[in-house]
């Protein structure tokens, strides 16, 4: 028993860190801020060779031209007369923001009485006007942009609108605007969900968040063009099946090794090799394991080969891929009875999911890692760092709906604010309408 405890202490000290597992860096054992876990590169700092630079360009049609014409000679001090010919010597431009001022638009409805039939006729006001005074749709889009895309808490949005635009607003109104925008986004949100279900490749991940002091989870399902985010109190398979009842029968699913993720009905699966290599590094550091570097190198070689593959390499029998498969089979035949329990569990997991390790070598669109999903879910962690938590499950759900639309907009190279402005101009679609 003492030996087992010694091994466990050794693993905790040397193995399970942020660069060798999914443990956050804040929980690293005996961490030092001076230590950088990044592997050194031979590349110099700054822009790399071949990098296309960009700079601010002058406008061909400036909005305003200010002419600076000399009045006196800088040598003798004589005043220039009216016949002096001035030539353009140089020009420079600066980009400025004009004073921002709220614009109050009054909509007036008029009525009249028909002289022929004595019927009174009244013009209707625009349908989006619900109250005697309200915030315009571009302000609603801006508030949503600042809250969901730029992660600003409601009290800072309130200060921003007051200080920069002299627009008074309450935090309650900000919440109501986010709720309204979420409801308007629901039809788009459902379309995104349908696109994910029919995708050839789907990546999935989950990350913990706090909702009013309780632990909850943000789930993401994404592909190169669409991102679908859902919030739930459960990290289990129940959440997935409630969202996608049939799973992804037409898709190759890329994920980590969470049991709930691996249980999904799919066409095929691909385990995230980045996760696996971090675990292998932890075994190497903690136990001086000679087996781990071999498997890690196999993964690196396979990923490197993936980058070199052409479309023709995916057709028919590929001897290079066959070689990787044989190496993997050989490495997984290791006798592990005397190994640490975590290493034994790792090997058993790979054997159980053997068909999901090198799937990416057979399909052009399948990546070897789940980085796309991790990028998609990272926004929830950034929101947590700034706002600490969501105040209610409802607001977390509003955030998930709108963020799904925003991330999908970004993936399709569209302007986020323009998309939110279009959303603000839509009517809320209900089941009754």
CSV table of C-alpha atoms in Angstrom, one decimal:
chain,number,residue,atom,x,y,z
A,1,UNK,CA,0.0,0.0,0.0
A,2,UNK,CA,2.9,2.4,0.8
A,3,UNK,CA,4.3,1.7,-2.6
A,4,UNK,CA,1.0,2.5,-4.3
A,5,UNK,CA,0.8,5.8,-2.4
A,6,UNK,CA,4.4,6.7,-3.4
A,7,UNK,CA,3.5,6.0,-7.1
A,8,UNK,CA,0.4,8.1,-6.8
A,9,UNK,CA,2.4,11.0,-5.2
A,10,UNK,CA,4.9,10.7,-8.0
A,11,UNK,CA,2.2,10.9,-10.6
A,12,UNK,CA,0.6,14.0,-9.0
A,13,UNK,CA,3.9,15.8,-8.7
A,14,UNK,CA,5.3,14.9,-12.1
A,15,UNK,CA,2.5,13.8,-14.3
A,16,UNK,CA,-0.9,15.5,-14.1
A,17,UNK,CA,-0.4,19.1,-15.1
A,18,UNK,CA,-2.1,21.5,-17.5
A,19,UNK,CA,0.3,20.5,-20.3
A,20,UNK,CA,-0.1,16.8,-19.8
A,21,UNK,CA,-3.9,16.6,-19.1
A,22,UNK,CA,-7.1,18.6,-19.1
A,23,UNK,CA,-6.3,20.0,-15.7
A,24,UNK,CA,-6.4,23.8,-15.7
A,25,UNK,CA,-3.1,25.6,-15.2
A,26,UNK,CA,-4.4,27.2,-12.0
A,27,UNK,CA,-4.4,23.7,-10.4
A,28,UNK,CA,-0.9,22.7,-11.3
A,29,UNK,CA,1.0,21.1,-8.4
A,30,UNK,CA,3.8,23.4,-7.2
A,31,UNK,CA,3.5,25.5,-10.4
A,32,UNK,CA,5.9,28.3,-11.1
A,33,UNK,CA,5.1,31.3,-13.2
A,34,UNK,CA,8.6,31.3,-14.5
A,35,UNK,CA,8.2,27.9,-16.1
A,36,UNK,CA,7.0,27.8,-19.7
A,37,UNK,CA,5.8,24.4,-20.8
A,38,UNK,CA,5.8,25.4,-24.5
A,39,UNK,CA,8.3,23.5,-26.6
A,40,UNK,CA,11.0,25.7,-28.0
A,41,UNK,CA,11.0,26.5,-31.7
A,42,UNK,CA,13.8,27.4,-34.1
A,43,UNK,CA,11.7,30.3,-35.5
A,44,UNK,CA,12.6,33.9,-34.6
A,45,UNK,CA,10.1,36.1,-32.9
A,46,UNK,CA,7.9,38.4,-35.0
A,47,UNK,CA,6.6,38.0,-38.5
A,48,UNK,CA,7.6,34.9,-40.3
A,49,UNK,CA,9.1,34.6,-43.8
A,50,UNK,CA,6.2,34.5,-46.3
A,51,UNK,CA,3.8,36.2,-43.9
A,52,UNK,CA,1.7,38.7,-45.8
A,53,UNK,CA,1.8,41.9,-43.8
A,54,UNK,CA,-1.0,44.5,-43.6
A,55,UNK,CA,-1.1,48.2,-42.7
A,56,UNK,CA,-3.6,51.0,-42.4
A,57,UNK,CA,-4.2,52.4,-45.9
A,58,UNK,CA,-5.1,56.0,-46.8
A,59,UNK,CA,-8.6,56.7,-48.1
A,60,UNK,CA,-9.0,57.8,-51.8
A,61,UNK,CA,-12.1,59.7,-50.8
A,62,UNK,CA,-11.5,61.4,-47.4
A,63,UNK,CA,-14.6,62.8,-45.7
A,64,UNK,CA,-12.9,66.1,-44.9
A,65,UNK,CA,-9.9,67.9,-46.2
A,66,UNK,CA,-8.1,70.5,-44.1
A,67,UNK,CA,-5.6,72.6,-46.1
A,68,UNK,CA,-2.6,73.9,-44.2
A,69,UNK,CA,-1.3,76.9,-46.4
A,70,UNK,CA,1.7,78.9,-45.3
A,71,UNK,CA,1.1,82.6,-44.7
A,72,UNK,CA,4.7,83.9,-44.0
A,73,UNK,CA,8.1,83.0,-45.5
A,74,UNK,CA,10.0,80.9,-43.0
A,75,UNK,CA,13.3,82.7,-43.8
A,76,UNK,CA,12.6,86.4,-44.3
A,77,UNK,CA,9.2,86.5,-42.6
A,78,UNK,CA,7.6,88.2,-45.6
A,79,UNK,CA,3.8,87.7,-46.1
A,80,UNK,CA,2.7,85.9,-49.2
A,81,UNK,CA,0.5,87.9,-51.6
A,82,UNK,CA,-2.6,86.8,-53.4
A,83,UNK,CA,-0.7,85.9,-56.6
A,84,UNK,CA,1.4,83.3,-54.8
A,85,UNK,CA,1.0,79.8,-56.3
A,86,UNK,CA,0.8,77.0,-53.8
A,87,UNK,CA,1.6,73.4,-54.7
A,88,UNK,CA,0.6,70.3,-52.8
A,89,UNK,CA,3.8,69.3,-50.9
A,90,UNK,CA,2.6,66.3,-48.8
A,91,UNK,CA,-0.6,64.8,-47.3
A,92,UNK,CA,-1.3,62.7,-44.3
A,93,UNK,CA,-4.6,61.3,-42.9
A,94,UNK,CA,-5.9,60.5,-39.5
A,95,UNK,CA,-8.9,58.3,-38.6
A,96,UNK,CA,-11.3,59.9,-36.1
A,97,UNK,CA,-14.7,59.1,-34.6
A,98,UNK,CA,-17.2,61.9,-34.9
A,99,UNK,CA,-19.1,62.9,-31.7
A,100,UNK,CA,-21.6,60.2,-30.9
A,101,UNK,CA,-25.0,61.5,-30.0
A,102,UNK,CA,-28.2,59.6,-29.6
A,103,UNK,CA,-30.9,60.4,-32.2
A,104,UNK,CA,-34.5,60.7,-31.1
A,105,UNK,CA,-36.9,59.8,-33.8
A,106,UNK,CA,-40.6,60.7,-33.2
A,107,UNK,CA,-43.1,58.7,-35.2
A,108,UNK,CA,-46.4,60.5,-35.6
A,109,UNK,CA,-49.6,59.0,-36.8
A,110,UNK,CA,-52.3,61.2,-38.4
A,111,UNK,CA,-56.0,60.7,-38.9
A,112,UNK,CA,-58.6,62.4,-41.0
A,113,UNK,CA,-62.3,62.2,-41.8
A,114,UNK,CA,-63.4,61.4,-45.3
A,115,UNK,CA,-65.6,64.2,-46.7
A,116,UNK,CA,-67.6,61.6,-48.8
A,117,UNK,CA,-68.5,58.9,-46.3
A,118,UNK,CA,-67.6,60.6,-43.0
A,119,UNK,CA,-65.2,57.6,-42.1
A,120,UNK,CA,-62.2,58.4,-40.0
A,121,UNK,CA,-58.9,56.9,-41.3
A,122,UNK,CA,-55.8,56.6,-39.2
A,123,UNK,CA,-52.2,55.6,-40.3
A,124,UNK,CA,-50.5,52.8,-38.5
A,125,UNK,CA,-47.2,53.3,-36.8
A,126,UNK,CA,-44.3,50.8,-37.5
A,127,UNK,CA,-45.1,47.4,-36.0
A,128,UNK,CA,-41.9,47.2,-34.0
A,129,UNK,CA,-42.9,50.2,-31.9
A,130,UNK,CA,-44.5,48.7,-28.7
A,131,UNK,CA,-44.0,51.5,-26.1
A,132,UNK,CA,-44.3,55.3,-26.1
A,133,UNK,CA,-40.5,55.4,-26.2
A,134,UNK,CA,-38.1,52.5,-26.7
A,135,UNK,CA,-34.5,51.8,-27.8
A,136,UNK,CA,-34.0,51.4,-31.5
A,137,UNK,CA,-33.0,48.1,-33.1
A,138,UNK,CA,-29.4,49.2,-33.8
A,139,UNK,CA,-29.0,49.9,-30.1
A,140,UNK,CA,-30.4,46.4,-29.4
A,141,UNK,CA,-27.9,44.9,-31.8
A,142,UNK,CA,-25.0,46.9,-30.1
A,143,UNK,CA,-26.0,45.7,-26.6
A,144,UNK,CA,-26.1,42.1,-27.8
A,145,UNK,CA,-22.8,42.5,-29.6
A,146,UNK,CA,-21.1,43.9,-26.4
A,147,UNK,CA,-22.7,41.3,-24.1
A,148,UNK,CA,-22.4,38.1,-26.1
A,149,UNK,CA,-19.5,38.7,-28.5
A,150,UNK,CA,-17.3,41.1,-26.4
A,151,UNK,CA,-18.2,39.5,-23.1
A,152,UNK,CA,-19.1,42.8,-21.3
A,153,UNK,CA,-21.1,42.5,-18.1
A,154,UNK,CA,-24.4,44.4,-18.0
A,155,UNK,CA,-23.1,47.1,-15.6
A,156,UNK,CA,-20.2,47.9,-17.9
A,157,UNK,CA,-22.6,48.1,-20.9
A,158,UNK,CA,-24.7,50.5,-18.9
A,159,UNK,CA,-21.7,52.7,-18.2
A,160,UNK,CA,-20.5,52.5,-21.8
A,161,UNK,CA,-23.8,53.7,-23.2
A,162,UNK,CA,-24.0,56.5,-20.7
A,163,UNK,CA,-20.4,57.7,-21.0
A,164,UNK,CA,-19.9,57.4,-24.7
A,165,UNK,CA,-23.4,58.0,-26.1
A,166,UNK,CA,-25.2,59.6,-23.3
A,167,UNK,CA,-27.9,56.9,-23.4
A,168,UNK,CA,-29.4,56.0,-20.0
A,169,UNK,CA,-30.4,52.4,-19.6
A,170,UNK,CA,-31.0,50.0,-16.8
A,171,UNK,CA,-29.5,46.5,-16.4
A,172,UNK,CA,-33.0,45.1,-16.4
A,173,UNK,CA,-33.6,46.6,-19.8
A,174,UNK,CA,-30.3,45.1,-21.1
A,175,UNK,CA,-31.5,41.7,-19.9
A,176,UNK,CA,-34.8,42.1,-21.7
A,177,UNK,CA,-33.1,43.1,-24.9
A,178,UNK,CA,-30.8,40.0,-24.8
A,179,UNK,CA,-33.9,37.8,-24.1
A,180,UNK,CA,-35.7,39.4,-27.1
A,181,UNK,CA,-32.7,38.9,-29.4
A,182,UNK,CA,-32.4,35.3,-28.2
A,183,UNK,CA,-36.1,34.6,-29.1
A,184,UNK,CA,-35.6,36.2,-32.5
A,185,UNK,CA,-32.5,34.0,-33.1
A,186,UNK,CA,-34.4,30.7,-32.3
A,187,UNK,CA,-35.3,29.9,-35.9
A,188,UNK,CA,-31.7,30.4,-37.0
A,189,UNK,CA,-30.5,28.3,-34.0
A,190,UNK,CA,-32.7,25.4,-35.1
A,191,UNK,CA,-31.4,25.7,-38.7
A,192,UNK,CA,-27.8,25.5,-37.3
A,193,UNK,CA,-28.8,22.4,-35.4
A,194,UNK,CA,-30.2,20.7,-38.6
A,195,UNK,CA,-27.0,21.6,-40.5
A,196,UNK,CA,-24.9,19.9,-37.8
A,197,UNK,CA,-27.0,16.7,-37.8
A,198,UNK,CA,-26.5,16.3,-41.6
A,199,UNK,CA,-22.8,17.2,-41.5
A,200,UNK,CA,-20.1,14.7,-42.7
A,201,UNK,CA,-17.9,15.6,-39.8
A,202,UNK,CA,-19.0,16.8,-36.4
A,203,UNK,CA,-16.8,17.9,-33.4
A,204,UNK,CA,-18.1,17.8,-29.9
A,205,UNK,CA,-16.9,19.1,-26.5
A,206,UNK,CA,-18.2,20.3,-23.2
A,207,UNK,CA,-16.9,22.8,-20.5
A,208,UNK,CA,-18.1,23.6,-17.0
A,209,UNK,CA,-19.6,27.0,-16.1
A,210,UNK,CA,-21.3,28.4,-13.0
A,211,UNK,CA,-25.0,29.4,-13.0
A,212,UNK,CA,-26.0,31.3,-9.9
A,213,UNK,CA,-23.4,29.3,-7.8
A,214,UNK,CA,-24.3,25.9,-9.3
A,215,UNK,CA,-22.2,23.8,-11.7
A,216,UNK,CA,-23.5,23.5,-15.3
A,217,UNK,CA,-22.1,22.6,-18.6
A,218,UNK,CA,-21.9,24.2,-22.0
A,219,UNK,CA,-21.9,21.7,-24.8
A,220,UNK,CA,-20.7,22.5,-28.3
A,221,UNK,CA,-21.3,20.6,-31.6
A,222,UNK,CA,-19.6,22.1,-34.6
A,223,UNK,CA,-18.2,21.7,-38.1
A,224,UNK,CA,-16.2,24.2,-40.2
A,225,UNK,CA,-19.3,26.3,-41.1
A,226,UNK,CA,-21.7,25.9,-38.1
A,227,UNK,CA,-21.5,26.0,-34.3
A,228,UNK,CA,-24.3,24.8,-32.1
A,229,UNK,CA,-24.0,25.5,-28.3
A,230,UNK,CA,-26.3,24.2,-25.6
A,231,UNK,CA,-26.3,24.7,-21.8
A,232,UNK,CA,-27.4,21.9,-19.4
A,233,UNK,CA,-26.9,21.0,-15.8
A,234,UNK,CA,-25.8,17.5,-16.8
A,235,UNK,CA,-22.5,16.3,-18.3
A,236,UNK,CA,-24.0,13.0,-19.1
A,237,UNK,CA,-25.2,11.2,-22.2
A,238,UNK,CA,-28.8,12.3,-21.3
A,239,UNK,CA,-28.0,15.9,-22.5
A,240,UNK,CA,-26.8,14.7,-25.9
A,241,UNK,CA,-29.7,12.4,-26.5
A,242,UNK,CA,-32.2,15.1,-25.5
A,243,UNK,CA,-30.6,17.4,-28.0
A,244,UNK,CA,-29.9,15.0,-30.8
A,245,UNK,CA,-32.2,12.0,-30.3
A,246,UNK,CA,-30.7,9.9,-33.1
A,247,UNK,CA,-27.1,11.0,-32.6
A,248,UNK,CA,-25.1,11.6,-35.8
A,249,UNK,CA,-25.7,8.5,-38.0
A,250,UNK,CA,-24.3,10.3,-41.1
A,251,UNK,CA,-21.3,11.9,-39.4
A,252,UNK,CA,-17.8,11.0,-38.3
A,253,UNK,CA,-17.7,12.3,-34.7
A,254,UNK,CA,-14.5,13.9,-33.3
A,255,UNK,CA,-14.2,14.2,-29.5
A,256,UNK,CA,-12.2,13.5,-26.4
A,257,UNK,CA,-12.6,10.2,-24.5
A,258,UNK,CA,-15.5,11.2,-22.3
A,259,UNK,CA,-17.8,8.2,-22.0
A,260,UNK,CA,-20.9,10.2,-22.9
A,261,UNK,CA,-19.2,11.4,-26.1
A,262,UNK,CA,-18.1,7.9,-27.1
A,263,UNK,CA,-21.6,6.5,-26.5
A,264,UNK,CA,-23.2,8.7,-29.3
A,265,UNK,CA,-24.6,6.9,-32.3
A,266,UNK,CA,-22.3,7.8,-35.3
A,267,UNK,CA,-21.1,6.6,-38.6
A,268,UNK,CA,-17.5,6.5,-37.2
A,269,UNK,CA,-15.5,8.2,-34.5
A,270,UNK,CA,-12.1,10.0,-34.1
A,271,UNK,CA,-10.5,10.4,-30.7
A,272,UNK,CA,-8.6,13.7,-30.2
A,273,UNK,CA,-4.9,12.8,-30.5
A,274,UNK,CA,-3.9,16.1,-28.8
A,275,UNK,CA,-5.7,14.8,-25.6
A,276,UNK,CA,-4.0,11.4,-25.9
A,277,UNK,CA,-0.6,12.9,-26.4
A,278,UNK,CA,-0.9,15.1,-23.3
A,279,UNK,CA,-1.8,11.9,-21.3
A,280,UNK,CA,1.2,10.1,-22.8
A,281,UNK,CA,3.5,13.0,-21.8
A,282,UNK,CA,2.2,12.7,-18.2
A,283,UNK,CA,3.0,9.0,-18.1
A,284,UNK,CA,6.5,9.7,-19.5
A,285,UNK,CA,7.1,12.4,-16.9
A,286,UNK,CA,5.7,10.5,-13.9
A,287,UNK,CA,6.9,7.0,-14.5
A,288,UNK,CA,9.8,7.3,-17.0
A,289,UNK,CA,7.6,5.2,-19.2
A,290,UNK,CA,9.5,4.1,-22.4
A,291,UNK,CA,6.3,2.9,-24.1
A,292,UNK,CA,4.6,6.4,-24.0
A,293,UNK,CA,7.1,8.2,-26.2
A,294,UNK,CA,6.8,5.5,-28.9
A,295,UNK,CA,3.0,5.9,-29.2
A,296,UNK,CA,3.3,9.6,-29.0
A,297,UNK,CA,5.8,9.6,-31.9
A,298,UNK,CA,3.5,7.3,-33.9
A,299,UNK,CA,0.7,9.9,-33.5
A,300,UNK,CA,3.1,12.7,-34.5
A,301,UNK,CA,4.2,10.9,-37.6
A,302,UNK,CA,0.6,10.1,-38.6
A,303,UNK,CA,-0.4,13.8,-38.1
A,304,UNK,CA,2.6,14.9,-40.2
A,305,UNK,CA,1.7,12.4,-42.9
A,306,UNK,CA,-1.9,13.7,-42.9
A,307,UNK,CA,-0.6,17.2,-43.9
A,308,UNK,CA,1.2,15.7,-46.9
A,309,UNK,CA,-1.6,13.6,-48.2
A,310,UNK,CA,-3.2,14.3,-51.5
A,311,UNK,CA,-6.8,13.4,-52.5
A,312,UNK,CA,-5.4,10.3,-54.3
A,313,UNK,CA,-3.8,9.0,-51.1
A,314,UNK,CA,-7.3,8.5,-49.6
A,315,UNK,CA,-8.3,6.2,-52.5
A,316,UNK,CA,-7.6,2.5,-52.4
A,317,UNK,CA,-5.0,0.8,-50.2
A,318,UNK,CA,-2.4,3.0,-48.7
A,319,UNK,CA,0.7,1.2,-47.6
A,320,UNK,CA,1.9,4.1,-45.4
A,321,UNK,CA,-1.4,4.1,-43.4
A,322,UNK,CA,-1.2,0.3,-43.2
A,323,UNK,CA,2.2,0.7,-41.6
A,324,UNK,CA,0.8,3.1,-39.0
A,325,UNK,CA,-2.0,0.6,-38.2
A,326,UNK,CA,0.5,-2.2,-37.8
A,327,UNK,CA,2.6,-0.1,-35.4
A,328,UNK,CA,-0.4,0.8,-33.4
A,329,UNK,CA,-1.5,-2.8,-33.1
A,330,UNK,CA,2.0,-3.8,-32.0
A,331,UNK,CA,2.2,-1.1,-29.4
A,332,UNK,CA,-1.3,-1.9,-27.9
A,333,UNK,CA,-0.2,-5.6,-27.4
A,334,UNK,CA,2.1,-4.5,-24.5
A,335,UNK,CA,1.8,-6.5,-21.3
A,336,UNK,CA,0.4,-3.9,-18.8
A,337,UNK,CA,-0.4,-6.0,-15.7
A,338,UNK,CA,2.5,-4.5,-13.9
A,339,UNK,CA,1.8,-0.9,-15.0
A,340,UNK,CA,0.3,1.9,-13.0
A,341,UNK,CA,-3.5,1.8,-12.9
A,342,UNK,CA,-3.9,5.0,-14.9
A,343,UNK,CA,-1.6,3.7,-17.6
A,344,UNK,CA,-3.5,0.4,-17.7
A,345,UNK,CA,-6.8,2.2,-18.0
A,346,UNK,CA,-5.4,4.3,-20.8
A,347,UNK,CA,-4.3,1.2,-22.8
A,348,UNK,CA,-7.6,-0.5,-22.2
A,349,UNK,CA,-9.4,2.6,-23.4
A,350,UNK,CA,-7.4,2.7,-26.7
A,351,UNK,CA,-8.0,-1.1,-27.2
A,352,UNK,CA,-11.7,-0.6,-26.7
A,353,UNK,CA,-11.8,2.3,-29.1
A,354,UNK,CA,-9.1,1.0,-31.5
A,355,UNK,CA,-11.2,1.9,-34.6
A,356,UNK,CA,-11.4,5.6,-33.5
A,357,UNK,CA,-7.6,6.3,-33.3
A,358,UNK,CA,-6.5,6.7,-36.9
A,359,UNK,CA,-9.8,7.4,-38.6
A,360,UNK,CA,-8.5,10.8,-39.8
A,361,UNK,CA,-6.1,9.0,-42.2
A,362,UNK,CA,-9.0,7.6,-44.2
A,363,UNK,CA,-11.1,10.7,-44.6
A,364,UNK,CA,-9.9,14.1,-46.0
A,365,UNK,CA,-12.3,16.2,-43.9
A,366,UNK,CA,-11.6,14.5,-40.6
A,367,UNK,CA,-9.0,16.3,-38.4
A,368,UNK,CA,-6.7,14.4,-36.0
A,369,UNK,CA,-7.7,16.5,-33.0
A,370,UNK,CA,-10.7,18.3,-31.5
A,371,UNK,CA,-9.2,21.8,-31.5
A,372,UNK,CA,-12.1,23.2,-33.5
A,373,UNK,CA,-14.6,22.3,-30.7
A,374,UNK,CA,-12.2,23.5,-28.0
A,375,UNK,CA,-12.0,26.9,-29.7
A,376,UNK,CA,-15.8,27.0,-30.0
A,377,UNK,CA,-16.3,26.3,-26.3
A,378,UNK,CA,-13.5,28.6,-25.1
A,379,UNK,CA,-15.8,31.6,-25.3
A,380,UNK,CA,-17.8,30.3,-22.4
A,381,UNK,CA,-14.7,30.2,-20.2
A,382,UNK,CA,-13.8,33.8,-21.2
A,383,UNK,CA,-17.3,34.9,-20.3
A,384,UNK,CA,-16.8,33.2,-16.9
A,385,UNK,CA,-13.4,34.9,-16.3
A,386,UNK,CA,-15.0,38.3,-16.9
A,387,UNK,CA,-18.5,37.9,-15.4
A,388,UNK,CA,-17.7,35.0,-12.9
A,389,UNK,CA,-21.0,33.3,-13.5
A,390,UNK,CA,-24.4,33.5,-15.2
A,391,UNK,CA,-27.1,34.8,-12.9
A,392,UNK,CA,-29.8,32.4,-14.2
A,393,UNK,CA,-30.2,29.4,-16.4
A,394,UNK,CA,-32.4,31.4,-18.7
A,395,UNK,CA,-29.7,34.0,-19.4
A,396,UNK,CA,-27.1,31.2,-20.0
A,397,UNK,CA,-29.5,29.7,-22.5
A,398,UNK,CA,-29.9,33.1,-24.2
A,399,UNK,CA,-26.1,33.4,-24.4
A,400,UNK,CA,-25.8,29.9,-25.9
A,401,UNK,CA,-28.4,30.7,-28.6
A,402,UNK,CA,-27.0,34.0,-29.7
A,403,UNK,CA,-23.4,32.8,-29.4
A,404,UNK,CA,-24.2,29.9,-31.8
A,405,UNK,CA,-25.4,32.5,-34.4
A,406,UNK,CA,-22.4,34.7,-33.8
A,407,UNK,CA,-19.8,31.9,-34.2
A,408,UNK,CA,-21.6,30.6,-37.3
A,409,UNK,CA,-21.5,34.1,-38.7
A,410,UNK,CA,-17.8,34.3,-38.1
A,411,UNK,CA,-17.2,30.9,-39.7
A,412,UNK,CA,-19.0,32.1,-42.8
A,413,UNK,CA,-16.8,35.3,-43.0
A,414,UNK,CA,-19.7,37.6,-42.3
A,415,UNK,CA,-19.8,40.8,-40.2
A,416,UNK,CA,-21.1,40.0,-36.7
A,417,UNK,CA,-22.7,43.4,-36.0
A,418,UNK,CA,-24.5,43.4,-39.4
A,419,UNK,CA,-25.8,39.9,-38.6
A,420,UNK,CA,-27.1,41.1,-35.2
A,421,UNK,CA,-28.7,44.1,-36.8
A,422,UNK,CA,-30.6,41.9,-39.3
A,423,UNK,CA,-31.6,39.8,-36.4
A,424,UNK,CA,-32.9,42.8,-34.5
A,425,UNK,CA,-35.1,43.7,-37.5
A,426,UNK,CA,-36.8,40.4,-37.4
A,427,UNK,CA,-40.1,39.7,-35.8
A,428,UNK,CA,-40.2,37.1,-33.0
A,429,UNK,CA,-41.5,33.9,-34.5
A,430,UNK,CA,-43.7,31.9,-32.1
A,431,UNK,CA,-45.4,28.6,-32.3
A,432,UNK,CA,-48.7,30.4,-32.8
A,433,UNK,CA,-47.5,32.7,-35.6
